[in-house]
mmCIF file of C-alpha atoms and ligand atoms in Angstrom:
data_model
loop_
_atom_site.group_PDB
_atom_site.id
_atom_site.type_symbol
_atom_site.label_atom_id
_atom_site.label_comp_id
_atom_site.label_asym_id
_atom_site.label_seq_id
_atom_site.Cartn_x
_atom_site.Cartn_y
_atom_site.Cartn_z
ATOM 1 C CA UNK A 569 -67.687 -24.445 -169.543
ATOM 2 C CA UNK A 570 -70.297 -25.955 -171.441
ATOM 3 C CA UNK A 571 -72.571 -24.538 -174.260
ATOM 4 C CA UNK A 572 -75.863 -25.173 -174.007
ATOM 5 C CA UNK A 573 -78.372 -24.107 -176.595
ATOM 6 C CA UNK A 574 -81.901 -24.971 -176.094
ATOM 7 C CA UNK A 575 -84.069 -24.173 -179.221
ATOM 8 C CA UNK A 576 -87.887 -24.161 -178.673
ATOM 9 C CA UNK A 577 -91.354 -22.533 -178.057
ATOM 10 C CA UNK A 578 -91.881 -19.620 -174.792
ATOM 11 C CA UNK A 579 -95.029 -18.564 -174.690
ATOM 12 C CA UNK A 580 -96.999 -16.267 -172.620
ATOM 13 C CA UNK A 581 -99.049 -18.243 -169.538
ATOM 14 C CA UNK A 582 -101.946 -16.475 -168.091
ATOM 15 C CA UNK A 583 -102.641 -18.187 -164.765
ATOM 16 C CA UNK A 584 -105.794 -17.488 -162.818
ATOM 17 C CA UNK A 585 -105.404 -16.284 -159.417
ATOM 18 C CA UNK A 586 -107.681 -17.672 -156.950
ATOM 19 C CA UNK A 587 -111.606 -16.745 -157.754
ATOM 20 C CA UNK A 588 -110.719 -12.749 -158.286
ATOM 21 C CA UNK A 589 -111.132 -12.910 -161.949
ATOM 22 C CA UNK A 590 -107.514 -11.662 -162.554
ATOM 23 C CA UNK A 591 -104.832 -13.650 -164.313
ATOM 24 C CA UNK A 592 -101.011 -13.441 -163.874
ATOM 25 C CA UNK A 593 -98.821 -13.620 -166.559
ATOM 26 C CA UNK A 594 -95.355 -15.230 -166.880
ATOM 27 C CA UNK A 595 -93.552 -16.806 -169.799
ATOM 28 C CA UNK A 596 -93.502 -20.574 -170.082
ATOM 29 C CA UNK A 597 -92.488 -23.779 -172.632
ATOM 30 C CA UNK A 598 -90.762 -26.737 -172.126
ATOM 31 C CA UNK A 599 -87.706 -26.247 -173.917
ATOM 32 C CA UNK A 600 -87.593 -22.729 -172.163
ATOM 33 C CA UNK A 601 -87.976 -24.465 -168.637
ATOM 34 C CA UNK A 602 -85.129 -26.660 -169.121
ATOM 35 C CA UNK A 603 -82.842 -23.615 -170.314
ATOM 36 C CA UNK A 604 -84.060 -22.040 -166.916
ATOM 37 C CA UNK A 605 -83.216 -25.214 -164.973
ATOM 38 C CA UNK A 606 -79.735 -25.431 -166.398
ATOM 39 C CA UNK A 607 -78.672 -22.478 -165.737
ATOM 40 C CA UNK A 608 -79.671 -22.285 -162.223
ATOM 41 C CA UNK A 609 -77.879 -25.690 -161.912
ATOM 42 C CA UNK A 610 -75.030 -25.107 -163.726
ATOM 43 C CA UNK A 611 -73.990 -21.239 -163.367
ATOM 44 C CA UNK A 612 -70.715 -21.648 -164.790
ATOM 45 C CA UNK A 613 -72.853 -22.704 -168.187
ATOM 46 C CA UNK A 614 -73.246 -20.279 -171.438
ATOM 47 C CA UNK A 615 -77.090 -21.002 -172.119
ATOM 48 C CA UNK A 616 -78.924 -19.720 -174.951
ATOM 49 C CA UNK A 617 -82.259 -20.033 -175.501
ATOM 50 C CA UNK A 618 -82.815 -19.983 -179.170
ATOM 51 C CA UNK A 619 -86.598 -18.766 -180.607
ATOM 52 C CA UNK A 620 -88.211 -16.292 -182.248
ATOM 53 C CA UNK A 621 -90.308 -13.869 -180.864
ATOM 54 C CA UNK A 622 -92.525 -10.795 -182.613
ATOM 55 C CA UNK A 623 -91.102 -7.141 -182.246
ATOM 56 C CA UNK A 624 -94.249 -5.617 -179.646
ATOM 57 C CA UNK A 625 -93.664 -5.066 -175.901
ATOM 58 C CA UNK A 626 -94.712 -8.533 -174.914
ATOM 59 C CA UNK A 627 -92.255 -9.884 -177.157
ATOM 60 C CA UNK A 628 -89.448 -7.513 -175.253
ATOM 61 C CA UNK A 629 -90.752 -8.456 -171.913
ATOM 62 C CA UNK A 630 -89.739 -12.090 -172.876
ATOM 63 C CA UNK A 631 -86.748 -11.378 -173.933
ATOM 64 C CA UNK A 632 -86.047 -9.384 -170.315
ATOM 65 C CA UNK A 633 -87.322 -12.512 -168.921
ATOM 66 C CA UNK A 634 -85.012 -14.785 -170.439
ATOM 67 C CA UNK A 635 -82.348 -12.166 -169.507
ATOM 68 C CA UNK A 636 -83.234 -11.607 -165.978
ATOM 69 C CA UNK A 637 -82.985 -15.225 -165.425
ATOM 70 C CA UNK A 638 -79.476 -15.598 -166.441
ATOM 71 C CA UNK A 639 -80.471 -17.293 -170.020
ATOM 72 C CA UNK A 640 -78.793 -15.795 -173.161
ATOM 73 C CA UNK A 641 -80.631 -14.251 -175.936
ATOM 74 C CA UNK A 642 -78.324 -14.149 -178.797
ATOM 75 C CA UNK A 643 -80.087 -16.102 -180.813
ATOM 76 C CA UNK A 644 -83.432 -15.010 -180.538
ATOM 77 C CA UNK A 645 -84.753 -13.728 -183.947
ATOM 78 C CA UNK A 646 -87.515 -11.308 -184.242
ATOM 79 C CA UNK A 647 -90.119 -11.558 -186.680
ATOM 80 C CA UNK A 648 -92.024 -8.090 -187.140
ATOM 81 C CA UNK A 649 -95.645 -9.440 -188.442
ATOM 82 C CA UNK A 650 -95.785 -12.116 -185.755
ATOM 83 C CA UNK A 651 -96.263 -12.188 -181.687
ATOM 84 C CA UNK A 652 -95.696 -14.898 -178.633
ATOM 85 C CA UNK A 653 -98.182 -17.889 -178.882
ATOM 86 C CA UNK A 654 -100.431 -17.618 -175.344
ATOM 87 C CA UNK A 655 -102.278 -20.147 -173.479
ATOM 88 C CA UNK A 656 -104.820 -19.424 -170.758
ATOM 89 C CA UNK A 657 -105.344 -21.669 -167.651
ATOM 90 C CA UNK A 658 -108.739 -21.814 -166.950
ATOM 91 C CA UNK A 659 -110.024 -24.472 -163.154
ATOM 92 C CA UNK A 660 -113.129 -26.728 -163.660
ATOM 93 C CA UNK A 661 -113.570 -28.677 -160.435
ATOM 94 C CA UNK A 662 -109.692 -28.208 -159.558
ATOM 95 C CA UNK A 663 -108.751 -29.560 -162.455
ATOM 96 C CA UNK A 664 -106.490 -27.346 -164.731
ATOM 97 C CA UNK A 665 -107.689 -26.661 -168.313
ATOM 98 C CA UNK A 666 -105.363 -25.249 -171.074
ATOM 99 C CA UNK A 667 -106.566 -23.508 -173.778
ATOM 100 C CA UNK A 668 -104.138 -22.263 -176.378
ATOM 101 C CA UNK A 669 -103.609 -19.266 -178.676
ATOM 102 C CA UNK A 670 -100.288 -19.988 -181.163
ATOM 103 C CA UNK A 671 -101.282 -19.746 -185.020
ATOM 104 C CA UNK A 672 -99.458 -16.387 -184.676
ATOM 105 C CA UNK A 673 -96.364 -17.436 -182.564
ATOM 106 C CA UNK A 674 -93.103 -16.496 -184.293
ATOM 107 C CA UNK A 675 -91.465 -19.668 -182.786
ATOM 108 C CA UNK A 676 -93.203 -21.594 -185.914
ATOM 109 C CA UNK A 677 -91.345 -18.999 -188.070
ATOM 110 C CA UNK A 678 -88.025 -20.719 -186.275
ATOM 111 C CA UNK A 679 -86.703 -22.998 -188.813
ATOM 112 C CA UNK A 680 -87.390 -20.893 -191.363
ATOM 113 C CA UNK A 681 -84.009 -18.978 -191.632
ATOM 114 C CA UNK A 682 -81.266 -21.315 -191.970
ATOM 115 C CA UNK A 683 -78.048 -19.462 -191.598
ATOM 116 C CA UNK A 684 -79.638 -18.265 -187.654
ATOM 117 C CA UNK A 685 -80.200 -21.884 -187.156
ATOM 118 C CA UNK A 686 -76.389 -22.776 -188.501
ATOM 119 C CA UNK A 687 -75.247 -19.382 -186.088
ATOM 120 C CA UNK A 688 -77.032 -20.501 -183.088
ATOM 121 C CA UNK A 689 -76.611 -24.237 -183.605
ATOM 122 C CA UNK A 690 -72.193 -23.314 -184.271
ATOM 123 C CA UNK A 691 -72.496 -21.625 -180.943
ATOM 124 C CA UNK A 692 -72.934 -24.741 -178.803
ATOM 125 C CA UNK A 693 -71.724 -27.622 -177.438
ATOM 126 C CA UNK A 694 -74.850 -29.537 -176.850
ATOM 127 C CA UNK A 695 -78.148 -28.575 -178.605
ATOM 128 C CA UNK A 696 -81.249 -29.542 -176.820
ATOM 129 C CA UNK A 697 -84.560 -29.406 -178.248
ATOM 130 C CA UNK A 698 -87.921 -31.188 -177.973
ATOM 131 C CA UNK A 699 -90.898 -32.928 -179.927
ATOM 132 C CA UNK A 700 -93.044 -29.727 -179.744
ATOM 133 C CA UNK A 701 -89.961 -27.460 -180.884
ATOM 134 C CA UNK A 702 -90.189 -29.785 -184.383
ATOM 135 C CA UNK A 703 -94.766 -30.162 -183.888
ATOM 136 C CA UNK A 704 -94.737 -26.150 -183.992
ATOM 137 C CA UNK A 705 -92.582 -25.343 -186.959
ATOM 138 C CA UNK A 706 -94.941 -24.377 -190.208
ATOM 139 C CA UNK A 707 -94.116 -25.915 -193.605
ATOM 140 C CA UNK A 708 -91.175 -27.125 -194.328
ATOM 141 C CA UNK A 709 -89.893 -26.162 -190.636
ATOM 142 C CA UNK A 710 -89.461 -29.554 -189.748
ATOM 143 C CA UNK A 711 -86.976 -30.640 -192.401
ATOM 144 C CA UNK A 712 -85.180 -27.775 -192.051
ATOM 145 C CA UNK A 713 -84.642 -28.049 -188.300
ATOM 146 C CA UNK A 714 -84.131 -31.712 -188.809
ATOM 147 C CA UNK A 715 -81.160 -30.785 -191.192
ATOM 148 C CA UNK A 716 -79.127 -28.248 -189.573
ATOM 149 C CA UNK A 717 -79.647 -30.426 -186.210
ATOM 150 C CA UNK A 718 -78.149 -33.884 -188.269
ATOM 151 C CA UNK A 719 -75.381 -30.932 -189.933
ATOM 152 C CA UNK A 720 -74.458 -29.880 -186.502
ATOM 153 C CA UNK A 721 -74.223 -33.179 -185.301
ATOM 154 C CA UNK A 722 -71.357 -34.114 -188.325
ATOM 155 C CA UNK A 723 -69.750 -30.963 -187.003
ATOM 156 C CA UNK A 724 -69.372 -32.528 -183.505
ATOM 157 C CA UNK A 725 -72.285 -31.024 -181.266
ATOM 158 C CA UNK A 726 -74.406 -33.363 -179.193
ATOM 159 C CA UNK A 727 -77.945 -33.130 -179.628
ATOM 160 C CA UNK A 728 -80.450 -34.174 -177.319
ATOM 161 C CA UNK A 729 -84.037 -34.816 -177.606
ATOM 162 C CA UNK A 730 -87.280 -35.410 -175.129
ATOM 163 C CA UNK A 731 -89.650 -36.705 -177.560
ATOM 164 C CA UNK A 732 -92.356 -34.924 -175.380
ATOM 165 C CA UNK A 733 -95.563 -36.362 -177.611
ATOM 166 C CA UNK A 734 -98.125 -33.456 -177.822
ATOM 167 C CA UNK A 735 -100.737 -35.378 -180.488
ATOM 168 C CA UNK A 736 -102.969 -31.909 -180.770
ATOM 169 C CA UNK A 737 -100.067 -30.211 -182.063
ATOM 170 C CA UNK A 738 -99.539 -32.696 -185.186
ATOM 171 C CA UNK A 739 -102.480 -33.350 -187.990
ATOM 172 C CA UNK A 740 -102.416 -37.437 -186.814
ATOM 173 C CA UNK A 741 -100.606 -39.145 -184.277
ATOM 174 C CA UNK A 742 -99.618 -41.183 -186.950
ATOM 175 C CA UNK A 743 -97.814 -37.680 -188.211
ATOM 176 C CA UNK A 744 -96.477 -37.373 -185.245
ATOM 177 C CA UNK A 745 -94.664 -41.150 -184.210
ATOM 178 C CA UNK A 746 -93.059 -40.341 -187.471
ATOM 179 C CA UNK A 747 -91.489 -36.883 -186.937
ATOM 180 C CA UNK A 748 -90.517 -38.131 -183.846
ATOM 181 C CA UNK A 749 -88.840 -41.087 -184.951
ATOM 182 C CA UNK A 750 -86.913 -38.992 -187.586
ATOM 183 C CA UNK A 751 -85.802 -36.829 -184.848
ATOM 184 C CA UNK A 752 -84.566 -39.307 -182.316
ATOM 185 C CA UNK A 753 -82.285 -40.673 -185.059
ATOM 186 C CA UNK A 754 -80.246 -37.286 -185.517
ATOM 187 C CA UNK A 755 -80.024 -37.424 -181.705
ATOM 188 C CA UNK A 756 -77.135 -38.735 -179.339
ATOM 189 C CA UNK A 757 -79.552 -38.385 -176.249
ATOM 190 C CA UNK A 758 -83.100 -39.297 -176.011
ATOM 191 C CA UNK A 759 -85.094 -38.802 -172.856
ATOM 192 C CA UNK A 760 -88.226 -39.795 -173.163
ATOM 193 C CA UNK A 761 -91.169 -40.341 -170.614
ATOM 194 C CA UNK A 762 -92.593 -43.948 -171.116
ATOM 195 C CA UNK A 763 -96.426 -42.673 -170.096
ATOM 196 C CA UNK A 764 -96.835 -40.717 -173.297
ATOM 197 C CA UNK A 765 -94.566 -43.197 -175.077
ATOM 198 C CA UNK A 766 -97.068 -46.152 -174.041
ATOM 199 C CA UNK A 767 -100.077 -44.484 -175.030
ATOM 200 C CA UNK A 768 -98.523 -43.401 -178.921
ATOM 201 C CA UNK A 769 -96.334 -46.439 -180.499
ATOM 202 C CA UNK A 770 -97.959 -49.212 -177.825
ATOM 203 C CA UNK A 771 -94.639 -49.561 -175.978
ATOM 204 C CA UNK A 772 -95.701 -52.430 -173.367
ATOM 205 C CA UNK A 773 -93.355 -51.191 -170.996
ATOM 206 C CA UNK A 774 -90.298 -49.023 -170.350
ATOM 207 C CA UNK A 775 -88.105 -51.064 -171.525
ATOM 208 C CA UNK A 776 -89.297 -51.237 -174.574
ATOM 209 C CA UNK A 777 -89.487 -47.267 -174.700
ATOM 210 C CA UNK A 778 -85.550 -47.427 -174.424
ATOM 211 C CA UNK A 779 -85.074 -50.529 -176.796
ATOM 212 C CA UNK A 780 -87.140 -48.552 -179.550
ATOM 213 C CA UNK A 781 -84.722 -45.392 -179.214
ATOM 214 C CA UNK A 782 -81.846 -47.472 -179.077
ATOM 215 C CA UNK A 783 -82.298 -49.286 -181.650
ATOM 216 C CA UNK A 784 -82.831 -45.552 -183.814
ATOM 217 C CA UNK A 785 -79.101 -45.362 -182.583
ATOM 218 C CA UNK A 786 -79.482 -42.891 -179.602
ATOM 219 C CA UNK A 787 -76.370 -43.698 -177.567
ATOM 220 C CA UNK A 788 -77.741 -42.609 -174.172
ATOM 221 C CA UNK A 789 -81.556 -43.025 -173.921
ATOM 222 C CA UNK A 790 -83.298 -42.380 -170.064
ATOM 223 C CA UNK A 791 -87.237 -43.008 -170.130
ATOM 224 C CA UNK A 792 -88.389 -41.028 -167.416
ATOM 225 C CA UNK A 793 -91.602 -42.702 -165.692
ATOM 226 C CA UNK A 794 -93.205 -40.581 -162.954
ATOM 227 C CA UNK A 795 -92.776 -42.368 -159.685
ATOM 228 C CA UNK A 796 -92.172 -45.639 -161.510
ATOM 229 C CA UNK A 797 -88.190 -46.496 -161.936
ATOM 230 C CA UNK A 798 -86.438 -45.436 -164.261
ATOM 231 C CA UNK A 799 -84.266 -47.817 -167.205
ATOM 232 C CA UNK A 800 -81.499 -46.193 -169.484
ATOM 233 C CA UNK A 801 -78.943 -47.376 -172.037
ATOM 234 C CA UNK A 802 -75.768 -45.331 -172.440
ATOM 235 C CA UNK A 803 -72.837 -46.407 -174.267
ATOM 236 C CA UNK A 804 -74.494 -50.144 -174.422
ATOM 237 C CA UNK A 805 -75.014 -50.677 -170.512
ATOM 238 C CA UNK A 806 -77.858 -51.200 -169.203
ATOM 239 C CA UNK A 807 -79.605 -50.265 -165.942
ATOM 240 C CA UNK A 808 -82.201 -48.811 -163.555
ATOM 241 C CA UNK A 809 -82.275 -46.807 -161.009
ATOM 242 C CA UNK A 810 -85.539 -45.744 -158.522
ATOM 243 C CA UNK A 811 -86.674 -42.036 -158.419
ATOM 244 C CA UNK A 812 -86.449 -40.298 -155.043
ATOM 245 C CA UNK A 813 -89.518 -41.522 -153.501
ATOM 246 C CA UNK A 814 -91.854 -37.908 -153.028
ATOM 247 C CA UNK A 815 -95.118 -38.048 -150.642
ATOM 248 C CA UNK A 816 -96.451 -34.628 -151.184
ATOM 249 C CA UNK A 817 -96.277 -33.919 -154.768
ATOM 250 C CA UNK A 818 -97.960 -30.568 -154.985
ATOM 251 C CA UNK A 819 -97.859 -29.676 -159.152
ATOM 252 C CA UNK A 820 -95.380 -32.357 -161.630
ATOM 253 C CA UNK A 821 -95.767 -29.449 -164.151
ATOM 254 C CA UNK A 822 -92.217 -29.398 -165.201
ATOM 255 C CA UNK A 823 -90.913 -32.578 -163.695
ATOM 256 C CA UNK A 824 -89.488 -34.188 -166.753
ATOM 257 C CA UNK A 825 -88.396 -30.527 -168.272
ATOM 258 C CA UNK A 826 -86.618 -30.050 -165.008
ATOM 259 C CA UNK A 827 -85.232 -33.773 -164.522
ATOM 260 C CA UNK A 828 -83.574 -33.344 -168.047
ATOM 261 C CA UNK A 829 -81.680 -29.781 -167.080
ATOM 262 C CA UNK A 830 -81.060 -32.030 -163.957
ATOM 263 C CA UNK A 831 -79.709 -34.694 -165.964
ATOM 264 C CA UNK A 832 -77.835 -32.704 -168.596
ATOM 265 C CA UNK A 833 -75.791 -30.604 -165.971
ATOM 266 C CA UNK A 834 -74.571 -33.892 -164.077
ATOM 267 C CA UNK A 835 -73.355 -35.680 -166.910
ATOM 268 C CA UNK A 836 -72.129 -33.312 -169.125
ATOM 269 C CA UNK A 837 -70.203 -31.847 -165.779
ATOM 270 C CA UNK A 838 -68.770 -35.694 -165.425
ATOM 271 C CA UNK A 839 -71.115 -37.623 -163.447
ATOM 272 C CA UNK A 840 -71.897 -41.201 -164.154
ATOM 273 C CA UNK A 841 -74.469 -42.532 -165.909
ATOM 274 C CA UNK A 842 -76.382 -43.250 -162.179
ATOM 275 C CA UNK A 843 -75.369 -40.526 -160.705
ATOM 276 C CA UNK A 844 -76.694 -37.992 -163.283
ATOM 277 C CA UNK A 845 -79.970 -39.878 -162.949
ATOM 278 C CA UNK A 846 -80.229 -39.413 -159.190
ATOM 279 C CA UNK A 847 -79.060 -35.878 -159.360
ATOM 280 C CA UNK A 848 -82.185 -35.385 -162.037
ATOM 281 C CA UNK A 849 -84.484 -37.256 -160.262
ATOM 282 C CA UNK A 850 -83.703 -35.129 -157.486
ATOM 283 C CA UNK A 851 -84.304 -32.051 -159.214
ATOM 284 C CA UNK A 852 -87.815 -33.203 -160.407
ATOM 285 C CA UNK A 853 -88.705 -34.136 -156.748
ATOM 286 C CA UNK A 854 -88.029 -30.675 -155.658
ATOM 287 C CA UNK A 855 -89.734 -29.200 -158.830
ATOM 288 C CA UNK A 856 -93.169 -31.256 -158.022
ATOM 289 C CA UNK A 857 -92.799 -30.001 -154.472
ATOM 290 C CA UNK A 858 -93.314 -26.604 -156.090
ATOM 291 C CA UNK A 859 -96.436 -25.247 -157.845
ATOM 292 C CA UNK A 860 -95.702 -23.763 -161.334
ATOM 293 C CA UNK A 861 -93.266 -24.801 -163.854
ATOM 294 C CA UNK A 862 -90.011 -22.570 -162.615
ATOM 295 C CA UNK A 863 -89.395 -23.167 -159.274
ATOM 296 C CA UNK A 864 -86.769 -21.879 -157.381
ATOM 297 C CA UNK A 865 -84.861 -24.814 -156.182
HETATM 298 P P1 ADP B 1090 -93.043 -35.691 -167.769
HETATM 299 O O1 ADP B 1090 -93.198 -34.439 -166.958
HETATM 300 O O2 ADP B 1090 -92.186 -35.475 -168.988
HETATM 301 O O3 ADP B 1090 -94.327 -36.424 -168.060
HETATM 302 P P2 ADP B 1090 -92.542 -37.694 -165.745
HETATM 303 O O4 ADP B 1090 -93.916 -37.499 -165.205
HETATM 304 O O5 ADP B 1090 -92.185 -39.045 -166.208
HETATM 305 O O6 ADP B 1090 -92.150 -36.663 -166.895
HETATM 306 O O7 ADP B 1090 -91.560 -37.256 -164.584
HETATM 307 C C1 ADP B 1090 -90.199 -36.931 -164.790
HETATM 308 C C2 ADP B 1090 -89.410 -37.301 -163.568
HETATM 309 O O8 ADP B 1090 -89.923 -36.564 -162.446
HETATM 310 C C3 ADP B 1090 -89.512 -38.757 -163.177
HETATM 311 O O9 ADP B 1090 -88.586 -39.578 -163.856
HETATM 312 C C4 ADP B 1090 -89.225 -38.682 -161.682
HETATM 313 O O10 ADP B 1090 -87.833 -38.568 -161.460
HETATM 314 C C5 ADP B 1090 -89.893 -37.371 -161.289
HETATM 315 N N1 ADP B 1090 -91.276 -37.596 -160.848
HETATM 316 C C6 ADP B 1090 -92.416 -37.312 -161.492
HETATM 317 N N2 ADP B 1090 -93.503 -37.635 -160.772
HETATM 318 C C7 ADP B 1090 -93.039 -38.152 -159.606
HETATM 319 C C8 ADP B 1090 -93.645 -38.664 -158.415
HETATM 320 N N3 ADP B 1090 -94.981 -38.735 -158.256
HETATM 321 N N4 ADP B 1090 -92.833 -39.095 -157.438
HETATM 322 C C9 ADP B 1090 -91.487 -39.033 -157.551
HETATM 323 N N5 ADP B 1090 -90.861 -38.553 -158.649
HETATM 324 C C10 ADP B 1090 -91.611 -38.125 -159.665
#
């Protein structure tokens, strides 16, 4: 059995329906989605989803969430004077428009108390988490993460990373290529996605997404890439391997959250290094089939 805890951001999603005027809410984050993902792959996992959350009844209905959905909540910490960050999805000509409430979220709160992070972190096996788990965290929430994630690592957890650049969370996207960088080097496993990658530190191509992690001294790096294919390092071979080929791609919200619970569960249940890839990219084709972010594959 493996331990899995996946530290991030849930928040609340408020999802118009049709033209009514009324809004559904769920709970949603990346982190969070990949938690969900593993454990529906992987029932025989322990996974923990570790966050903080405020102490009113939307806070509780998260937690129930998480619960419901098989996901563990020992390690989520409640902070009385805070609530969940929100976002709102609002449709201008089809197109999906997010706009976000979070100054108030708890989740930046995370970092703050050490000895939950050291619990939570002693707990697992592997410890996932993701650039916006580290772009959220207030003051010196970063470092502090950053630490118990490299102390973990000397205590013999894996960590794994997707880098998942979100330049509105950070103060400069200069800010942010350098967080990130810092936290792919405390990292066994990076998993990027070489769109986002291109756009931020001018990567020319995929490959030289996965030479850059590398070369930070991630020992199994996978740059995801849409339809495109996809290149990895682990354990100094090289490859790459094609994504399932999908024709009616319906909503990729979730795709790479979902291909890296996809990933995770193959390997770290003793797949190959090609195998796990197929077995994520698999997942992610199924996911886009799907509209929302948790779909029930
Ligand atoms: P992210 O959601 O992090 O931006 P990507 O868009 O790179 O991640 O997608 C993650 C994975 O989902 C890809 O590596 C691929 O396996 C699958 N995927 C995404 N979009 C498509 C697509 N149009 N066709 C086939 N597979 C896709």
């Amino acid at each position: 059995m493996t331990r899995f805890v996946s530290v991030g951001e849930c928040m609340v999603e408020m999802a118009p329906q049709g033209k009514s005027g009324q809004y559904a809410m769920s709970f949603a984050g990346d982190t969070l989605n990949t938690a969900w993902y593993a454990q529906r792959l992987a029932p025989d996992w322990a996974v923990q989803y570790a966050t903080a959350v405020g102490s009113g009844p939307v806070s509780d209905q998260m937690v129930d969430f998480l619960s419901d959905a098989g996901v563990g909540t020992d390690f989520v910490r409640r902070i009385d004077d805070r609530t969940l960050g929100l976002y709102l999805i609002a449709l201008n000509n089809g197109e999906r428009h997010f706009s976000y409430w979070r100054s108030q979220s708890a989740a930046r709160l995370l970092a703050q108390d050490g000895p939950f992070l050291l619990r939570a972190f002693a707990a697992a096996d592997v410890i996932y988490f993701s650039g916006i788990t580290l772009a959220v965290q207030e003051g010196s929430g970063r470092d502090k993460l950053l630490d118990a994630l490299a102390r973990a690592r000397t205590r013999g957890k894996t960590i794994v990373f997707d880098s998942n650049l979100r330049p509105g969370l950070w103060d400069s996207a200069d800010q942010m290529c350098a967080w990130v960088t810092k936290a792919a080097t405390v990292s066994h496993i990076v998993l990027p996605s070489h769109d986002d990658e291109a756009r931020h530190f001018g990567d020319k191509d995929a490959l030289a997404t996965r030479d850059r992690y590398v070369a930070l001294g991630a020992a199994t790096v996978v740059v995801k890439n849409g339809p495109g294919l996809i290149h990895y390092q682990h354990q100094g071979a090289r490859g790459v391997t094609e994504p399932a080929v999908v024709s009616d791609v319906v909503d990729t919200t979730a795709a790479g959250d979902s291909f890296n619970a996809g990933f995770l569960t193959a390997h770290f249940g003793g797949a190959g290094i090609e195998e796990a890839i197929h077995a994520a990219s698999n997942v992610a084709r199924r996911v886009i089939q799907g509209r929302g972010a948790l779909v029930a594959i």
